[in-house]
Amino acid sequence: MTRLSTLAALSLALSIGAASAQDLSAYNALATNLDGAVQARAQSAQAALTRLDAAQTALGTLAPTLRNQQIVRGLNDAVQGARASLARTPAELEAQVLLARGLMRKALYDQTLAALAAAPENSSAQLRVLAREFGVTGQAAQTLTQSAQGGRLERTAWQLQRAAAARVTAALAATRAEQTTASYVNLARATSWFTTVQDASGVGTLRVSQFGDALRQLTAGDTAALATSLTTLRQGTAALSRSLATPPSATPAPADPAGTPDPTPGPGTAPDTTVPTQPDPGTSPDPASTPAPTTPTAGQLAQAYAALGRAQAAAGHGDAAGARDALAAATQALARVPSPLRDTAAFTGVVGAAEAAQGRSALRVSDVQALIAGLAGAERQAAGQASSALDAASLGTSRWFSGWLRVLVFLLLALATAAPLYLLNLAFGGRNTYWRAIMAGLTLLMLPLMLEGVFGLLGALGDAFGAGALRSLTNLTLSQGAYALPLWALLGAAAIGLMTFGFRGLCEQFGLLGAGSSSKNNTVETATTVDWDEEL
């Protein structure tokens, strides 16, 4: 069984000297491309490689602005390991990316706090990126900014360490002592976040190397030793969380003359972590089917809603591939939503539906709308409020009546519309003005069904074969978006008008309307035959 590249040892203190700013544009590009590679891997290894190439370029720009060269070497090793993992499993790539992201956050954490100690007025941009990386949002982000600007670095560090420790705890809680892909990814995630918080004063004897040992035990299938290691890791993380339960003193802390941003680091050398590659593929499910939660933060829900909104916008103009990419991002965000929402049956149903939609061809707006409504219903259920039965029914329906089944059903219905129109014309002919009006009205009523069947099929074929011109034809259906509703109403109004005109004319011919209706009625009743084509 192969191994991941050995991660470079992490320094517990920065070099002596003035704090320098990182290239935040390069940092964001590196983070975006690493995360994008994981998402793209589900669709194409080549697309993932393209994102990793872009990540390598971004790292080349970022590296000169990083003061800790051990982290730079570790990032290079992790990115190269990610490239090598493309020939193996998606879980291997995800684990490598998680470890690289941990190194990035560690460098950003150390360097930002050092910059705040030296020049807080010039470090607001780095602080915003740091808060986003740690999932600190809303009121918590405002508190973080106030602490940093007020010179309370010990409280700033405490808030960030607490957020990271919560992520470690959540990832370890989702890890089981079994050789599965889910456990492997969760354990790699826990390792990634502990990398950032490893120098907090409450870590005790817990070290990054212990996480590496657990990963090696997992890939080797030594579940007995893994269970012991997980117990140790959970106990150590629990002790760390207890030490971070109470905020430190609010007294402003002076800048560390050694340039160390963390007010509570301990001496020592950073551990060298060797991370195994992958669990046995014969016993490992695909990681996309078992996403792992990471931290209790409302920011994950906001990210999920944002990604679902992007998916809906993409589906709304016929970009099914873009909608699937956005759904993959939404699924990752949903996987990190904390309890108690995560534990509800409704939320589990939403996650399952989102995962199923990622691999669905001919994705339509209604599919994403059902996911958004289902997630809102799960939130209400977790809050103890009544949820919409209609939303739940829509979510359940979208899981089976979608994709190619929907396409084929509407295609058959569109073809079937020819039968009543043909029979109507066969029975009554086309020389009577009123019957022609009735036939035109029926045609307009059935037109939305015809458009859905024909252009829905063409759009699905375009999605299957990557033909953008065909894929966009779904926009000609009347169920695609709000722009079609006025047209649908216009067609309905025209159909009603034509059919009203036609049936009224027939009633007048039969003598059912007008002054001479009684005598004409008698004539019709006594007639032995009626020639529909001539008399009507």
Short mmCIF file of C-alpha atoms in Angstrom, two decimals, residues 206-402:
data_model
loop_
_atom_site.label_atom_id
_atom_site.label_comp_id
_atom_site.label_asym_id
_atom_site.label_seq_id
_atom_site.Cartn_x
_atom_site.Cartn_y
_atom_site.Cartn_z
CA LEU A 206 -1.25 15.53 22.00
CA ARG A 207 0.87 15.75 18.85
CA VAL A 208 0.34 15.73 15.10
CA SER A 209 2.39 12.52 14.89
CA GLN A 210 -0.35 10.71 16.83
CA PHE A 211 -2.84 11.58 14.10
CA GLY A 212 -0.38 10.24 11.53
CA ASP A 213 -0.07 7.00 13.49
CA ALA A 214 -3.85 6.60 13.48
CA LEU A 215 -3.95 7.16 9.71
CA ARG A 216 -1.30 4.48 9.20
CA GLN A 217 -3.24 2.06 11.40
CA LEU A 218 -6.40 2.75 9.41
CA THR A 219 -4.82 2.09 6.03
CA ALA A 220 -3.10 -1.03 7.37
CA GLY A 221 -6.45 -2.37 8.62
CA ASP A 222 -5.27 -2.54 12.24
CA THR A 223 -8.66 -1.61 13.69
CA ALA A 224 -7.79 -2.65 17.24
CA ALA A 225 -4.85 -0.25 17.39
CA LEU A 226 -6.91 2.36 15.57
CA ALA A 227 -9.64 2.17 18.22
CA THR A 228 -7.03 2.77 20.96
CA SER A 229 -5.53 5.70 19.03
CA LEU A 230 -8.94 7.26 18.44
CA THR A 231 -9.71 7.05 22.14
CA THR A 232 -6.45 8.82 22.93
CA LEU A 233 -7.05 11.48 20.31
CA ARG A 234 -10.59 12.13 21.51
CA GLN A 235 -9.48 12.39 25.12
CA GLY A 236 -6.70 14.81 24.19
CA THR A 237 -9.05 16.91 22.07
CA ALA A 238 -11.65 16.96 24.85
CA ALA A 239 -9.00 18.22 27.24
CA LEU A 240 -8.04 20.91 24.74
CA SER A 241 -11.67 21.98 24.36
CA ARG A 242 -12.04 22.22 28.15
CA SER A 243 -8.95 24.39 28.36
CA LEU A 244 -10.49 26.71 25.76
CA ALA A 245 -13.92 26.86 27.38
CA THR A 246 -13.16 30.07 29.27
CA PRO A 247 -11.88 33.17 27.45
CA PRO A 248 -8.57 34.60 28.63
CA SER A 249 -8.13 37.92 30.40
CA ALA A 250 -9.20 40.97 28.44
CA THR A 251 -5.98 42.80 29.27
CA PRO A 252 -4.21 43.84 26.04
CA ALA A 253 -1.13 41.75 25.40
CA PRO A 254 2.11 43.38 24.27
CA ALA A 255 3.74 42.27 21.09
CA ASP A 256 5.95 39.21 21.52
CA PRO A 257 9.55 40.33 21.03
CA ALA A 258 10.30 37.00 19.42
CA GLY A 259 7.65 37.60 16.82
CA THR A 260 5.48 34.71 18.01
CA PRO A 261 1.82 35.56 17.43
CA ASP A 262 0.30 32.94 19.71
CA PRO A 263 0.36 34.09 23.33
CA THR A 264 0.28 30.49 24.54
CA PRO A 265 2.78 28.48 22.52
CA GLY A 266 5.00 25.93 24.13
CA PRO A 267 8.61 25.13 23.34
CA GLY A 268 9.66 22.09 21.43
CA THR A 269 10.14 20.82 17.93
CA ALA A 270 7.31 20.19 15.55
CA PRO A 271 6.48 16.55 14.84
CA ASP A 272 7.18 14.96 11.49
CA THR A 273 3.99 13.44 10.15
CA THR A 274 4.01 10.58 7.65
CA VAL A 275 0.52 10.06 6.28
CA PRO A 276 -0.55 6.79 4.64
CA THR A 277 -2.23 6.85 1.28
CA GLN A 278 -5.58 5.17 1.14
CA PRO A 279 -7.71 2.48 2.73
CA ASP A 280 -8.25 -0.81 1.00
CA PRO A 281 -10.37 0.00 -2.07
CA GLY A 282 -12.17 -3.27 -1.65
CA THR A 283 -13.68 -2.08 1.63
CA SER A 284 -13.96 1.64 1.03
CA PRO A 285 -17.05 3.38 -0.27
CA ASP A 286 -16.85 6.48 -2.36
CA PRO A 287 -16.29 9.51 -0.10
CA ALA A 288 -18.99 11.50 -1.87
CA SER A 289 -21.56 9.08 -0.49
CA THR A 290 -20.39 9.52 3.10
CA PRO A 291 -19.49 13.16 3.63
CA ALA A 292 -18.07 14.12 6.99
CA PRO A 293 -19.20 17.00 9.16
CA THR A 294 -16.53 19.22 10.54
CA THR A 295 -17.64 22.06 12.73
CA PRO A 296 -20.72 23.46 14.42
CA THR A 297 -21.08 26.76 12.60
CA ALA A 298 -24.01 28.47 10.96
CA GLY A 299 -21.65 29.51 8.17
CA GLN A 300 -21.91 26.04 6.64
CA LEU A 301 -25.65 26.46 6.14
CA ALA A 302 -25.07 29.82 4.50
CA GLN A 303 -22.51 28.21 2.19
CA ALA A 304 -24.94 25.42 1.35
CA TYR A 305 -27.73 27.84 0.49
CA ALA A 306 -25.33 29.94 -1.61
CA ALA A 307 -24.16 26.88 -3.54
CA LEU A 308 -27.75 25.72 -4.07
CA GLY A 309 -28.62 29.19 -5.34
CA ARG A 310 -25.77 28.97 -7.86
CA ALA A 311 -26.99 25.52 -8.90
CA GLN A 312 -30.49 26.86 -9.45
CA ALA A 313 -29.19 29.77 -11.51
CA ALA A 314 -27.11 27.40 -13.66
CA ALA A 315 -30.02 25.01 -14.18
CA GLY A 316 -32.24 27.99 -15.00
CA HIS A 317 -30.30 28.73 -18.19
CA GLY A 318 -29.63 25.15 -19.23
CA ASP A 319 -26.14 24.75 -17.74
CA ALA A 320 -26.64 21.33 -16.15
CA ALA A 321 -22.88 20.75 -15.79
CA GLY A 322 -22.45 23.98 -13.84
CA ALA A 323 -25.46 23.08 -11.71
CA ARG A 324 -23.88 19.73 -10.81
CA ASP A 325 -20.62 21.43 -9.82
CA ALA A 326 -22.53 23.81 -7.56
CA LEU A 327 -24.44 20.89 -6.07
CA ALA A 328 -21.14 19.20 -5.25
CA ALA A 329 -20.10 22.32 -3.35
CA ALA A 330 -23.46 22.38 -1.58
CA THR A 331 -23.06 18.73 -0.58
CA GLN A 332 -19.67 19.45 0.93
CA ALA A 333 -21.11 22.34 2.92
CA LEU A 334 -24.04 20.21 4.08
CA ALA A 335 -21.62 17.52 5.22
CA ARG A 336 -20.11 20.01 7.68
CA VAL A 337 -23.40 21.15 9.21
CA PRO A 338 -23.39 20.36 12.95
CA SER A 339 -25.90 18.72 15.24
CA PRO A 340 -28.77 18.91 16.03
CA LEU A 341 -29.75 19.78 12.47
CA ARG A 342 -27.49 17.08 11.03
CA ASP A 343 -29.24 14.42 13.11
CA THR A 344 -32.77 15.03 11.80
CA ALA A 345 -34.37 12.64 9.33
CA ALA A 346 -35.33 15.56 7.07
CA PHE A 347 -31.73 16.75 6.83
CA THR A 348 -30.51 13.24 6.03
CA GLY A 349 -33.05 13.14 3.21
CA VAL A 350 -31.80 16.46 1.82
CA VAL A 351 -28.18 15.27 1.86
CA GLY A 352 -29.13 12.05 0.09
CA ALA A 353 -31.14 13.94 -2.52
CA ALA A 354 -28.27 16.38 -3.12
CA GLU A 355 -25.81 13.52 -3.60
CA ALA A 356 -28.18 11.81 -6.04
CA ALA A 357 -28.68 15.03 -8.00
CA GLN A 358 -24.93 15.42 -8.56
CA GLY A 359 -24.85 12.43 -10.88
CA ARG A 360 -28.15 13.16 -12.58
CA SER A 361 -28.41 13.97 -16.27
CA ALA A 362 -30.88 16.54 -17.58
CA LEU A 363 -30.91 18.45 -14.29
CA ARG A 364 -33.75 20.97 -14.15
CA VAL A 365 -34.67 23.96 -12.00
CA SER A 366 -37.36 22.06 -10.13
CA ASP A 367 -34.78 19.55 -8.89
CA VAL A 368 -32.77 22.28 -7.17
CA GLN A 369 -35.89 24.07 -5.94
CA ALA A 370 -36.92 20.88 -4.15
CA LEU A 371 -33.50 20.69 -2.45
CA ILE A 372 -33.72 24.28 -1.22
CA ALA A 373 -37.24 23.76 0.08
CA GLY A 374 -36.21 20.49 1.73
CA LEU A 375 -33.28 22.15 3.51
CA ALA A 376 -35.53 24.92 4.78
CA GLY A 377 -37.96 22.29 6.03
CA ALA A 378 -35.15 20.45 7.82
CA GLU A 379 -34.19 23.69 9.58
CA ARG A 380 -37.75 24.18 10.75
CA GLN A 381 -37.94 20.59 11.95
CA ALA A 382 -34.71 20.95 13.95
CA ALA A 383 -36.11 24.13 15.52
CA GLY A 384 -39.24 22.28 16.62
CA GLN A 385 -41.50 24.06 14.13
CA ALA A 386 -43.99 22.57 11.70
CA SER A 387 -42.53 21.87 8.27
CA SER A 388 -44.30 21.89 4.94
CA ALA A 389 -45.67 18.53 3.80
CA LEU A 390 -45.72 19.89 0.25
CA ASP A 391 -41.97 20.64 0.37
CA ALA A 392 -41.26 17.15 1.68
CA ALA A 393 -43.40 15.62 -1.08
CA SER A 394 -41.60 17.73 -3.70
CA LEU A 395 -38.20 16.58 -2.45
CA GLY A 396 -39.29 12.95 -2.52
CA THR A 397 -40.80 13.28 -5.99
CA SER A 398 -37.69 14.95 -7.40
CA ARG A 399 -35.60 11.94 -6.39
CA TRP A 400 -37.49 9.57 -8.71
CA PHE A 401 -39.33 11.70 -11.26
CA SER A 402 -36.32 13.45 -12.76
#
